[in-house]
Short mmCIF file of C-alpha atoms in Angstrom, two decimals:
data_model
loop_
_atom_site.label_atom_id
_atom_site.label_comp_id
_atom_site.label_asym_id
_atom_site.label_seq_id
_atom_site.Cartn_x
_atom_site.Cartn_y
_atom_site.Cartn_z
CA MET A 1 -59.31 -40.56 -68.48
CA LEU A 2 -58.64 -41.16 -64.73
CA ARG A 3 -58.94 -44.37 -63.23
CA GLU A 4 -61.21 -45.26 -60.45
CA SER A 5 -58.54 -45.67 -58.03
CA ASP A 6 -57.08 -42.28 -58.89
CA ILE A 7 -60.42 -40.49 -58.38
CA ASP A 8 -60.79 -42.31 -54.97
CA SER A 9 -57.22 -41.11 -53.98
CA LEU A 10 -58.07 -37.47 -55.08
CA ASN A 11 -61.33 -37.59 -52.95
CA ASN A 12 -59.52 -38.81 -50.00
CA HIS A 13 -56.93 -36.10 -50.28
CA LEU A 14 -59.32 -33.49 -50.77
CA ALA A 15 -61.26 -34.82 -47.62
CA SER A 16 -57.92 -34.70 -45.81
CA LEU A 17 -57.26 -31.17 -46.65
CA SER A 18 -60.69 -30.06 -45.79
CA GLU A 19 -60.23 -31.60 -42.30
CA ASP A 20 -56.92 -29.96 -41.83
CA ASN A 21 -58.26 -26.72 -42.93
CA GLU A 22 -61.25 -26.96 -40.47
CA ARG A 23 -58.73 -27.95 -37.60
CA HIS A 24 -56.60 -24.98 -38.32
CA HIS A 25 -59.58 -22.67 -38.30
CA GLU A 26 -60.53 -23.96 -34.92
CA ASN A 27 -57.10 -23.46 -33.53
CA LEU A 28 -56.87 -19.87 -34.88
CA HIS A 29 -60.42 -19.11 -33.56
CA GLY A 30 -59.05 -20.55 -29.95
CA LEU A 31 -56.03 -18.45 -30.08
CA LEU A 32 -57.89 -15.24 -30.87
CA ASN A 33 -60.31 -15.94 -27.99
CA GLN A 34 -57.29 -16.35 -25.52
CA PHE A 35 -55.75 -13.21 -26.81
CA LYS A 36 -58.92 -11.29 -26.30
CA ASN A 37 -59.14 -12.76 -22.79
CA LEU A 38 -55.55 -11.47 -22.13
CA LEU A 39 -56.38 -7.87 -23.32
CA ASP A 40 -59.45 -7.96 -21.09
CA ASP A 41 -57.42 -9.06 -18.06
CA TYR A 42 -54.59 -6.37 -18.97
CA SER A 43 -57.26 -3.57 -19.12
CA SER A 44 -58.53 -4.58 -15.78
CA LEU A 45 -55.11 -4.62 -14.14
CA LYS A 46 -54.23 -1.33 -15.72
CA SER A 47 -57.49 0.24 -14.33
CA ASP A 48 -56.47 -1.08 -10.93
CA TYR A 49 -52.97 0.16 -11.13
CA GLU A 50 -54.10 3.66 -12.10
CA GLU A 51 -56.22 3.82 -9.14
CA VAL A 52 -53.38 2.80 -6.70
CA LYS A 53 -51.03 5.24 -8.48
CA GLU A 54 -53.41 7.98 -8.07
CA GLY A 55 -53.82 7.18 -4.46
CA ARG A 56 -50.02 7.09 -4.03
CA GLU A 57 -49.66 10.56 -5.75
CA LYS A 58 -52.22 11.86 -3.48
CA TYR A 59 -50.45 10.71 -0.38
CA LYS A 60 -47.16 12.18 -1.55
CA ARG A 61 -48.83 15.67 -2.12
CA GLN A 62 -50.12 15.41 1.37
CA VAL A 63 -46.78 14.61 2.83
CA ARG A 64 -45.01 17.34 0.78
CA GLY A 65 -47.55 19.77 2.11
CA GLN A 66 -46.78 18.78 5.68
CA VAL A 67 -43.00 19.04 5.02
CA ARG A 68 -43.61 22.72 3.69
CA LYS A 69 -45.57 23.60 6.71
CA GLN A 70 -42.92 22.14 9.07
CA MET A 71 -40.10 23.91 7.25
CA PRO A 72 -41.45 27.17 5.89
CA LYS A 73 -38.05 28.91 5.60
CA ARG A 74 -36.51 26.12 3.52
CA SER A 75 -35.68 26.89 -0.20
CA ALA A 76 -37.34 25.20 -3.23
CA LYS A 77 -34.15 23.56 -3.89
CA VAL A 78 -34.00 21.87 -0.59
CA THR A 79 -37.52 20.77 -1.02
CA ASP A 80 -36.73 19.29 -4.33
CA TYR A 81 -33.74 17.52 -2.81
CA ILE A 82 -35.82 15.99 -0.07
CA ARG A 83 -38.40 14.84 -2.75
CA LYS A 84 -35.84 13.14 -5.15
CA GLY A 85 -34.01 10.78 -2.67
CA ARG A 86 -33.96 8.93 0.61
CA ASN A 87 -31.09 8.67 3.04
CA PRO A 88 -28.90 11.37 1.57
CA PHE A 89 -25.26 11.44 2.73
CA VAL A 90 -21.90 12.93 1.79
CA LEU A 91 -18.87 10.70 1.16
CA VAL A 92 -15.39 11.51 2.64
CA LEU A 93 -12.65 9.34 0.75
CA VAL A 94 -9.34 9.50 2.40
CA ASP A 95 -5.97 7.84 1.22
CA GLY A 96 -4.53 7.10 4.58
CA ASP A 97 -1.07 6.38 3.38
CA GLY A 98 -0.81 9.97 2.30
CA TYR A 99 -2.96 11.75 4.98
CA MET A 100 -1.73 11.30 8.55
CA PHE A 101 -3.92 11.85 11.62
CA LYS A 102 -2.60 14.31 14.05
CA GLU A 103 0.04 12.91 16.39
CA HIS A 104 -2.01 13.11 19.61
CA PHE A 105 -4.66 11.01 18.26
CA LEU A 106 -2.26 8.24 17.06
CA LYS A 107 -0.36 8.15 20.35
CA ALA A 108 -3.68 7.69 22.28
CA GLY A 109 -4.40 4.37 20.62
CA SER A 110 -8.01 3.23 20.96
CA GLU A 111 -9.11 6.40 22.68
CA GLY A 112 -7.34 8.44 19.96
CA GLY A 113 -9.29 6.56 17.31
CA VAL A 114 -12.67 7.67 18.94
CA LYS A 115 -11.57 11.12 19.23
CA ALA A 116 -10.23 11.33 15.62
CA ALA A 117 -13.49 10.07 14.33
CA ARG A 118 -15.39 12.59 16.19
CA GLU A 119 -13.12 15.42 15.23
CA LEU A 120 -13.39 14.33 11.60
CA SER A 121 -17.11 14.14 11.89
CA ASP A 122 -17.43 17.71 13.31
CA SER A 123 -14.89 19.15 10.93
CA VAL A 124 -16.75 17.69 7.81
CA ARG A 125 -20.09 18.90 9.35
CA GLU A 126 -18.60 22.47 9.28
CA LEU A 127 -17.48 22.03 5.61
CA MET A 128 -20.87 20.70 4.51
CA HIS A 129 -22.62 23.78 5.92
CA SER A 130 -20.19 26.08 3.92
CA THR A 131 -20.40 24.00 0.75
CA MET A 132 -24.00 22.82 0.87
CA GLY A 133 -26.10 25.19 2.74
CA MET A 134 -29.29 23.79 4.19
CA GLN A 135 -28.82 20.48 2.65
CA ALA A 136 -26.23 19.72 5.22
CA ASP A 137 -28.90 19.22 7.94
CA SER A 138 -30.36 16.25 6.25
CA CYS A 139 -27.19 14.45 5.27
CA GLN A 140 -25.31 11.61 7.01
CA ILE A 141 -21.53 11.37 6.78
CA MET A 142 -19.93 8.44 5.21
CA VAL A 143 -16.13 7.95 5.64
CA ARG A 144 -13.83 5.61 3.96
CA VAL A 145 -10.27 5.73 4.85
CA TYR A 146 -7.87 3.20 2.97
CA ALA A 147 -4.36 2.66 4.19
CA ASN A 148 -1.64 -0.02 4.33
CA ILE A 149 -1.70 -0.85 8.03
CA LEU A 150 1.44 -2.87 8.32
CA GLY A 151 3.56 -0.37 6.35
CA LEU A 152 1.92 2.43 8.26
CA SER A 153 2.44 1.10 11.43
CA LYS A 154 6.32 0.61 10.78
CA ALA A 155 6.74 4.17 9.56
CA LEU A 156 4.92 5.62 12.53
CA ALA A 157 7.12 3.43 14.77
CA ARG A 158 10.21 4.86 13.24
CA ALA A 159 8.69 8.38 13.82
CA GLY A 160 8.14 7.45 17.52
CA MET A 161 4.36 7.88 17.44
CA VAL A 162 3.45 4.26 18.02
CA GLY A 163 5.00 1.00 19.42
CA HIS A 164 7.19 -1.25 17.33
CA GLU A 165 4.97 -4.22 17.39
CA ALA A 166 3.43 -5.48 14.18
CA ARG A 167 0.23 -3.56 13.14
CA SER A 168 0.72 -1.17 16.15
CA ILE A 169 -1.86 1.20 14.93
CA SER A 170 -4.64 -1.40 14.89
CA PRO A 171 -6.19 -0.32 18.21
CA PHE A 172 -6.45 3.13 16.70
CA THR A 173 -8.08 1.93 13.37
CA SER A 174 -10.47 -0.40 15.14
CA SER A 175 -11.75 2.21 17.48
CA PHE A 176 -12.03 4.65 14.67
CA THR A 177 -14.34 2.16 12.76
CA ARG A 178 -16.52 1.54 15.78
CA ALA A 179 -16.77 5.14 16.75
CA GLN A 180 -19.29 6.09 13.92
CA ASP A 181 -21.87 3.76 12.12
CA LEU A 182 -20.65 4.93 8.74
CA PHE A 183 -16.93 5.19 9.44
CA ASP A 184 -14.63 2.64 8.10
CA LEU A 185 -10.76 2.60 8.20
CA VAL A 186 -9.84 -0.16 5.72
CA ASP A 187 -6.53 -2.04 5.39
CA SER A 188 -5.75 -2.04 1.68
CA ALA A 189 -2.88 -4.37 2.39
CA GLU A 190 0.63 -4.11 0.92
CA LYS A 191 -0.13 -4.18 -2.96
CA LYS A 192 1.12 -1.41 -5.03
CA GLU A 193 -1.62 1.21 -5.30
CA GLY A 194 -3.90 -0.91 -3.22
CA SER A 195 -5.57 2.26 -1.75
CA ASP A 196 -5.63 4.10 -5.08
CA PHE A 197 -7.59 1.35 -6.77
CA LYS A 198 -10.24 1.24 -3.87
CA ILE A 199 -10.48 4.92 -3.76
CA ARG A 200 -11.16 5.10 -7.48
CA GLU A 201 -13.63 2.36 -7.40
CA MET A 202 -15.52 3.98 -4.51
CA PHE A 203 -15.38 7.36 -6.16
CA ARG A 204 -16.93 5.87 -9.49
CA LEU A 205 -19.66 4.00 -7.53
CA PHE A 206 -20.88 6.93 -5.69
CA VAL A 207 -20.12 10.00 -7.96
CA ASP A 208 -23.41 9.63 -9.86
CA LEU A 209 -25.63 8.26 -7.07
CA ASN A 210 -28.44 10.63 -6.27
CA GLN A 211 -28.29 9.96 -2.69
CA CYS A 212 -24.59 10.94 -2.58
CA ARG A 213 -24.81 14.75 -2.37
CA HIS A 214 -21.18 15.81 -2.14
CA ILE A 215 -17.68 13.84 -2.18
CA TYR A 216 -14.92 15.38 0.04
CA PHE A 217 -11.81 13.93 -1.68
CA ALA A 218 -8.65 13.60 0.36
CA GLY A 219 -6.08 12.12 -2.12
CA CYS A 220 -4.28 15.37 -3.18
CA HIS A 221 -0.94 14.03 -2.42
CA ASP A 222 -0.80 11.87 -5.45
CA THR A 223 -0.73 13.49 -8.77
CA GLY A 224 -2.22 10.48 -10.20
CA PHE A 225 -5.50 11.34 -8.89
CA ALA A 226 -5.37 14.65 -10.72
CA SER A 227 -5.82 13.06 -14.23
CA PHE A 228 -8.48 10.73 -12.68
CA LEU A 229 -10.49 13.81 -11.35
CA THR A 230 -10.12 15.85 -14.69
CA PRO A 231 -13.45 14.68 -16.13
CA TYR A 232 -15.10 16.28 -12.93
CA ARG A 233 -13.34 19.56 -13.11
CA ALA A 234 -15.33 22.44 -11.84
CA SER A 235 -17.97 20.23 -10.51
CA ASP A 236 -20.12 21.69 -7.67
CA ARG A 237 -20.44 18.23 -5.96
CA ILE A 238 -16.63 17.71 -5.34
CA THR A 239 -14.43 19.31 -2.77
CA LEU A 240 -10.76 18.67 -2.45
CA ILE A 241 -9.10 18.27 1.07
CA LYS A 242 -5.64 19.71 1.02
CA ALA A 243 -2.85 17.30 1.94
CA ALA A 244 0.51 18.30 3.58
CA SER A 245 1.58 19.48 0.08
CA LEU A 246 -0.73 20.26 -2.94
CA HIS A 247 0.47 19.64 -6.48
CA ARG A 248 -0.44 22.51 -8.95
CA ASP A 249 -2.24 19.78 -11.01
CA PHE A 250 -5.06 19.74 -8.45
CA GLU A 251 -5.39 23.66 -8.59
CA ASP A 252 -5.92 23.45 -12.25
CA LEU A 253 -9.03 21.48 -11.80
CA LYS A 254 -10.82 24.46 -10.49
CA LEU A 255 -12.41 22.50 -7.66
CA PRO A 256 -12.92 23.90 -4.18
CA ILE A 257 -9.88 23.22 -1.84
CA ARG A 258 -10.43 23.01 1.90
CA GLU A 259 -8.23 21.95 4.79
CA LEU A 260 -8.95 19.83 7.87
CA PRO A 261 -6.10 21.02 10.13
CA SER A 262 -7.60 19.69 13.41
CA VAL A 263 -7.77 16.22 11.84
CA PHE A 264 -4.66 15.65 9.60
CA ILE A 265 -1.06 16.85 10.15
CA SER A 266 -0.12 19.88 8.00
CA ASN A 267 3.45 19.11 7.28
CA PRO A 268 5.10 15.92 5.81
CA LEU A 269 5.94 13.26 8.39
CA ALA A 270 9.41 13.68 9.76
CA ILE A 271 11.29 11.26 11.80
CA THR A 272 12.05 12.26 15.41
CA LYS A 273 13.95 9.31 16.66
CA GLN A 274 16.64 7.03 15.22
CA THR A 275 16.21 3.96 17.35
CA ALA A 276 16.05 1.65 14.27
CA PRO A 277 19.42 0.32 13.05
CA VAL A 278 20.63 0.83 9.34
CA CYS A 279 19.61 -2.07 7.01
CA LYS A 280 22.94 -3.19 5.56
CA HIS A 281 21.12 -5.44 3.07
CA PHE A 282 19.48 -2.39 1.69
CA GLN A 283 22.77 -0.70 0.95
CA LYS A 284 23.83 -3.87 -0.97
CA GLY A 285 20.71 -3.84 -2.89
CA ILE A 286 19.45 -7.28 -1.62
CA CYS A 287 16.89 -6.34 1.18
CA LYS A 288 13.92 -8.76 0.57
CA PHE A 289 11.60 -6.95 2.83
CA GLY A 290 11.32 -3.65 0.86
CA VAL A 291 9.03 -1.10 2.59
CA GLY A 292 8.15 -3.76 5.22
CA CYS A 293 11.73 -3.81 6.62
CA ASN A 294 11.88 -2.70 10.34
CA LYS A 295 15.37 -1.15 9.83
CA GLN A 296 16.26 2.08 8.18
CA HIS A 297 16.76 2.11 4.50
CA VAL A 298 19.65 4.54 4.16
CA PRO A 299 21.04 4.71 0.38
CA PRO A 300 24.60 3.96 -0.15
CA ASN A 301 27.17 6.77 0.13
CA GLN A 302 24.72 8.64 2.37
CA GLN A 303 25.00 8.97 6.17
CA LEU A 304 22.82 9.60 9.19
CA ALA A 305 22.42 13.20 10.10
CA LYS A 306 24.13 14.30 13.31
CA SER A 307 21.99 16.61 15.45
CA ALA A 308 23.78 19.77 16.74
CA ASP A 309 21.36 19.73 19.61
CA SER A 310 20.37 16.47 20.94
CA ASP A 311 17.71 17.90 23.17
CA SER A 312 16.00 19.77 20.36
CA SER A 313 12.45 18.75 19.94
CA SER A 314 12.19 19.71 16.35
CA PRO A 315 11.88 16.86 13.84
CA LYS A 316 15.08 15.63 12.25
CA PRO A 317 15.24 13.95 8.74
CA LEU A 318 16.34 10.29 8.90
CA TRP A 319 19.44 10.86 6.74
CA SER A 320 21.09 13.70 4.96
CA SER A 321 23.38 13.88 1.85
CA PRO A 322 26.29 16.23 2.18
CA ALA A 323 27.68 15.16 -1.05
CA VAL A 324 25.99 14.11 -4.34
CA VAL A 325 27.51 10.96 -5.84
CA GLY A 326 26.37 8.41 -8.25
CA ARG A 327 24.98 4.98 -7.34
CA SER A 328 26.61 1.68 -8.04
CA GLN A 329 25.34 -0.58 -10.92
CA GLU A 330 24.42 -3.23 -8.24
CA PHE A 331 22.33 -0.73 -6.32
CA LEU A 332 20.55 0.46 -9.50
CA ALA A 333 19.79 -2.93 -10.66
CA ALA A 334 18.41 -4.13 -7.29
CA THR A 335 16.38 -0.84 -6.44
CA LEU A 336 14.92 0.39 -9.67
CA PRO A 337 11.84 -1.46 -10.96
CA THR A 338 12.11 -3.65 -14.16
CA HIS A 339 10.16 -3.14 -17.22
CA SER A 340 6.92 -5.32 -17.02
CA LEU A 341 3.92 -5.63 -19.31
CA GLU A 342 1.80 -5.95 -16.18
CA PHE A 343 2.54 -2.34 -15.31
CA GLU A 344 3.20 -0.86 -18.92
CA GLU A 345 0.31 1.64 -18.45
CA TYR A 346 1.54 2.86 -15.11
CA ILE A 347 4.42 4.98 -13.91
CA PRO A 348 6.51 4.27 -10.91
CA ILE A 349 7.09 7.19 -8.47
CA ASN A 350 8.89 7.52 -5.08
CA LYS A 351 7.34 8.77 -1.81
CA ASP A 352 8.09 12.35 -2.87
CA GLY A 353 6.15 11.88 -6.09
CA ASP A 354 9.08 11.96 -8.27
CA ARG A 355 8.90 9.64 -11.44
CA LEU A 356 11.41 6.80 -11.68
CA ASP A 357 12.70 4.94 -14.66
CA THR A 358 12.74 1.24 -15.01
CA TYR A 359 16.21 -0.23 -14.88
CA CYS A 360 18.20 -0.07 -18.31
CA PRO A 361 21.69 -1.37 -18.08
CA HIS A 362 24.41 -0.26 -20.52
CA PRO A 363 24.16 -2.29 -23.64
CA SER A 364 27.06 -4.53 -24.59
CA PRO A 365 29.54 -3.77 -27.28
CA GLU A 366 27.90 -6.47 -29.42
CA ALA A 367 24.52 -4.81 -29.02
CA PHE A 368 26.03 -1.38 -30.07
CA ALA A 369 27.56 -3.23 -33.09
CA GLU A 370 24.23 -4.89 -34.14
CA TYR A 371 22.49 -1.42 -33.82
CA HIS A 372 25.38 0.13 -35.86
CA ARG A 373 25.07 -2.48 -38.67
CA ARG A 374 21.29 -1.82 -38.99
CA ALA A 375 21.63 1.90 -38.96
CA LYS A 376 24.20 1.70 -41.88
CA ARG A 377 21.75 -0.33 -43.87
CA HIS A 378 18.63 1.71 -43.25
CA ARG A 379 18.32 3.95 -40.26
CA VAL A 380 15.22 2.83 -38.17
CA CYS A 381 12.32 4.91 -37.03
CA ASN A 382 12.86 5.42 -33.34
CA SER A 383 9.42 6.80 -32.50
CA PHE A 384 7.72 3.81 -34.25
CA HIS A 385 9.91 1.02 -32.69
CA LEU A 386 9.60 2.55 -29.08
CA SER A 387 6.00 3.68 -28.93
CA GLY A 388 4.39 1.53 -31.65
CA GLU A 389 3.30 4.49 -33.77
CA CYS A 390 4.74 7.32 -36.03
CA GLY A 391 2.96 10.50 -36.66
CA ASP A 392 5.12 11.46 -39.70
CA MET A 393 3.12 10.50 -42.91
CA ASP A 394 6.25 11.12 -44.97
CA CYS A 395 8.62 9.24 -42.57
CA GLN A 396 11.87 8.28 -44.28
CA TYR A 397 13.03 5.80 -41.66
CA ASP A 398 12.65 2.05 -41.41
CA HIS A 399 9.34 0.56 -39.82
CA SER A 400 10.17 -2.80 -40.50
CA HIS A 401 11.00 -5.53 -37.75
CA VAL A 402 14.10 -5.02 -35.53
CA SER A 403 15.44 -7.27 -32.83
CA ASN A 404 14.75 -6.65 -29.19
CA THR A 405 18.51 -6.03 -28.90
CA ILE A 406 18.17 -2.97 -31.01
CA ILE A 407 15.12 -1.59 -29.23
CA GLU A 408 17.03 -1.89 -25.87
CA VAL A 409 19.80 0.20 -27.42
CA LEU A 410 17.40 2.90 -28.69
CA ARG A 411 15.81 3.04 -25.26
CA TYR A 412 19.04 3.31 -23.39
CA ILE A 413 20.28 6.16 -25.60
CA LEU A 414 17.16 8.22 -24.98
CA LEU A 415 17.37 7.64 -21.20
CA GLN A 416 20.73 9.40 -21.24
CA HIS A 417 18.84 12.65 -22.06
CA PRO A 418 16.92 14.29 -19.14
CA CYS A 419 13.13 14.95 -19.57
CA SER A 420 12.45 18.65 -19.10
CA ARG A 421 9.55 17.76 -17.06
CA ALA A 422 11.82 15.86 -14.65
CA GLY A 423 10.02 13.97 -11.78
CA ALA A 424 6.70 15.59 -12.59
CA CYS A 425 6.41 13.89 -15.92
CA ARG A 426 3.51 11.43 -16.19
CA PHE A 427 3.40 10.91 -20.04
CA ILE A 428 3.33 7.06 -20.70
CA LYS A 429 5.14 7.74 -24.14
CA CYS A 430 7.94 9.83 -22.75
CA PHE A 431 11.19 8.00 -23.30
CA TRP A 432 13.58 10.63 -21.93
CA GLY A 433 15.43 9.92 -18.67
CA HIS A 434 14.20 11.21 -15.27
CA ILE A 435 17.10 9.94 -13.29
CA CYS A 436 20.75 9.47 -13.95
CA GLN A 437 21.42 5.67 -14.43
CA THR A 438 25.16 6.11 -14.96
CA PRO A 439 26.88 3.60 -12.57
CA ASN A 440 29.21 5.53 -10.22
CA CYS A 441 28.52 8.71 -12.01
CA LYS A 442 31.47 11.07 -11.41
CA ALA A 443 30.54 13.73 -13.93
CA ILE A 444 28.16 15.13 -11.60
CA LYS A 445 31.05 16.58 -9.50
CA THR A 446 32.30 18.46 -12.45
CA PHE A 447 28.89 19.62 -13.65
CA GLN A 448 29.40 17.68 -16.94
CA CYS A 449 26.48 15.12 -16.29
CA ARG A 450 23.21 15.81 -18.29
CA PHE A 451 21.32 15.28 -15.27
CA ASN A 452 21.13 17.81 -12.31
CA HIS A 453 22.32 17.06 -8.85
CA ARG A 454 18.94 16.33 -7.47
CA THR A 455 18.29 13.41 -9.85
CA HIS A 456 21.48 11.73 -8.41
CA SER A 457 20.16 11.75 -4.98
CA LEU A 458 16.30 10.86 -5.34
CA ASP A 459 14.88 8.16 -3.31
CA LEU A 460 14.78 5.21 -5.77
CA GLN A 461 12.45 3.13 -3.85
CA VAL A 462 8.99 2.78 -5.61
CA ALA A 463 6.27 4.08 -3.36
CA GLN A 464 3.44 3.43 -5.87
CA TRP A 465 2.44 3.04 -9.58
CA VAL A 466 0.29 5.79 -10.76
CA ALA A 467 -1.93 6.08 -13.99
CA SER A 468 -0.05 7.66 -16.92
CA VAL A 469 -1.21 10.41 -19.21
CA GLU A 470 -1.65 9.62 -22.83
CA ASN A 471 -0.01 11.86 -25.41
CA ALA A 472 0.61 11.47 -28.92
CA ARG A 473 4.22 12.12 -28.62
CA ALA A 474 6.10 13.33 -25.57
CA ASP A 475 8.94 15.20 -27.23
CA ASP A 476 9.76 18.57 -25.54
CA ASP A 477 11.14 20.82 -28.20
CA ARG A 478 13.65 18.00 -29.26
CA ASP A 479 13.41 15.24 -31.69
CA TYR A 480 13.78 11.64 -30.77
CA GLN A 481 15.27 10.83 -34.33
CA SER A 482 17.93 13.52 -34.13
CA ILE A 483 19.17 12.58 -30.71
CA ILE A 484 19.10 8.88 -31.20
CA SER A 485 21.14 9.22 -34.39
CA SER A 486 24.06 10.65 -32.75
CA GLU A 487 27.05 8.73 -33.54
CA SER A 488 28.64 9.38 -29.93
CA PHE A 489 26.39 6.64 -28.56
CA GLN A 490 27.31 3.87 -30.79
CA SER A 491 30.49 2.76 -28.93
CA GLN A 492 30.15 4.57 -25.52
CA PRO A 493 31.65 2.23 -22.79
CA PRO A 494 29.92 2.30 -19.32
CA SER A 495 31.35 4.67 -16.67
CA ASP A 496 33.69 3.13 -14.09
#
């Protein structure tokens, strides 16, 4: 039997549980009351909101009715466009490093900037009427021009269009920006692809914006933009503005192509004066100023062209090449870009849009010997070690680790064979050569070099780094494995 103390303890415990249960019931009842009050308040607010919404919709219907009365000839499409967005505009994106304003604008300085902005506005307005119809009347024009002001000033100074002081086109750019409220000519600085990055981001920002009715894209001098625009091919909201030269890749986009001949020059910039001296440091491959140098960068073994008629007003090229010869190893090493992980997804091109290769010196005899020893033991898979992948499920070649020395030998051997696409190639996994890197190449004179004459005289200065094109394998009717397995490369000495 339970003791008296146990009975008292149980009674106390039961009383405590009863109190806790009653307290819990009271708390639950309080929460339910609060929730009910919140629902009542919500219903009241919803009723007020519906009344306000109904009034707003009624006001919109009245406004749309007034618009229809004022513009009885406008189409339903235009009325819909007015209803959907406020402050509609068109965007004009210009790569100022590739699209040059007409000479008379540039030479006029500040006044020329105002006139160029006015002419651009008028020309774009005409384009808008032809591409957008009645919508053009309600759209403002926003212009963004991006350019390397310092580099452009020096190039124009050499062409005799502006003075030789630093940033000599600043009066033009400043007045251009001030001339129209939504016009900006922005300095993209001297970074590689500085203008390209800004143009891409501006395009991405506005292309899907409802208020942006149309984009006029002036960047067709750079094939890197062609791949960037591929997702928008055949779009009815994008028009390409033709550059001095238009690559076929842009025609394949099936986008409308128009010109602004009264705003931009129609031919590539030619040098009309030869007032600047030749940079001797550049010919030695040690010019530290690069594109910012105020002297003429004439490649070695090439000379200034002599004019047959000194009074002729036609533009003269800065230099000519009467005889195609190879470049020295020192010049190749100092001029060609070096391989860098920072730019491994980008391809270097010169001012003419030709692809350049990163510098690859002739491997040492020791490097070839190491490659030869490894090949005797088990021939390596070149595609795997150069690109990081191999598409052959039954590959018989070695995928195990190899030294960087062997990889450099593989890379060098393939670069001795020209790519069939030449300077137009943009494939990131193309390991063929796009220029001749044989020091002092003499085989070109006897037509025994694999590379044609043009690849021996290309401008090797990197103008910009463009986005590459992905491909599973960039072999063009040839096989990496068969080429690189050739015994003729295993002990080939460098040319003298």
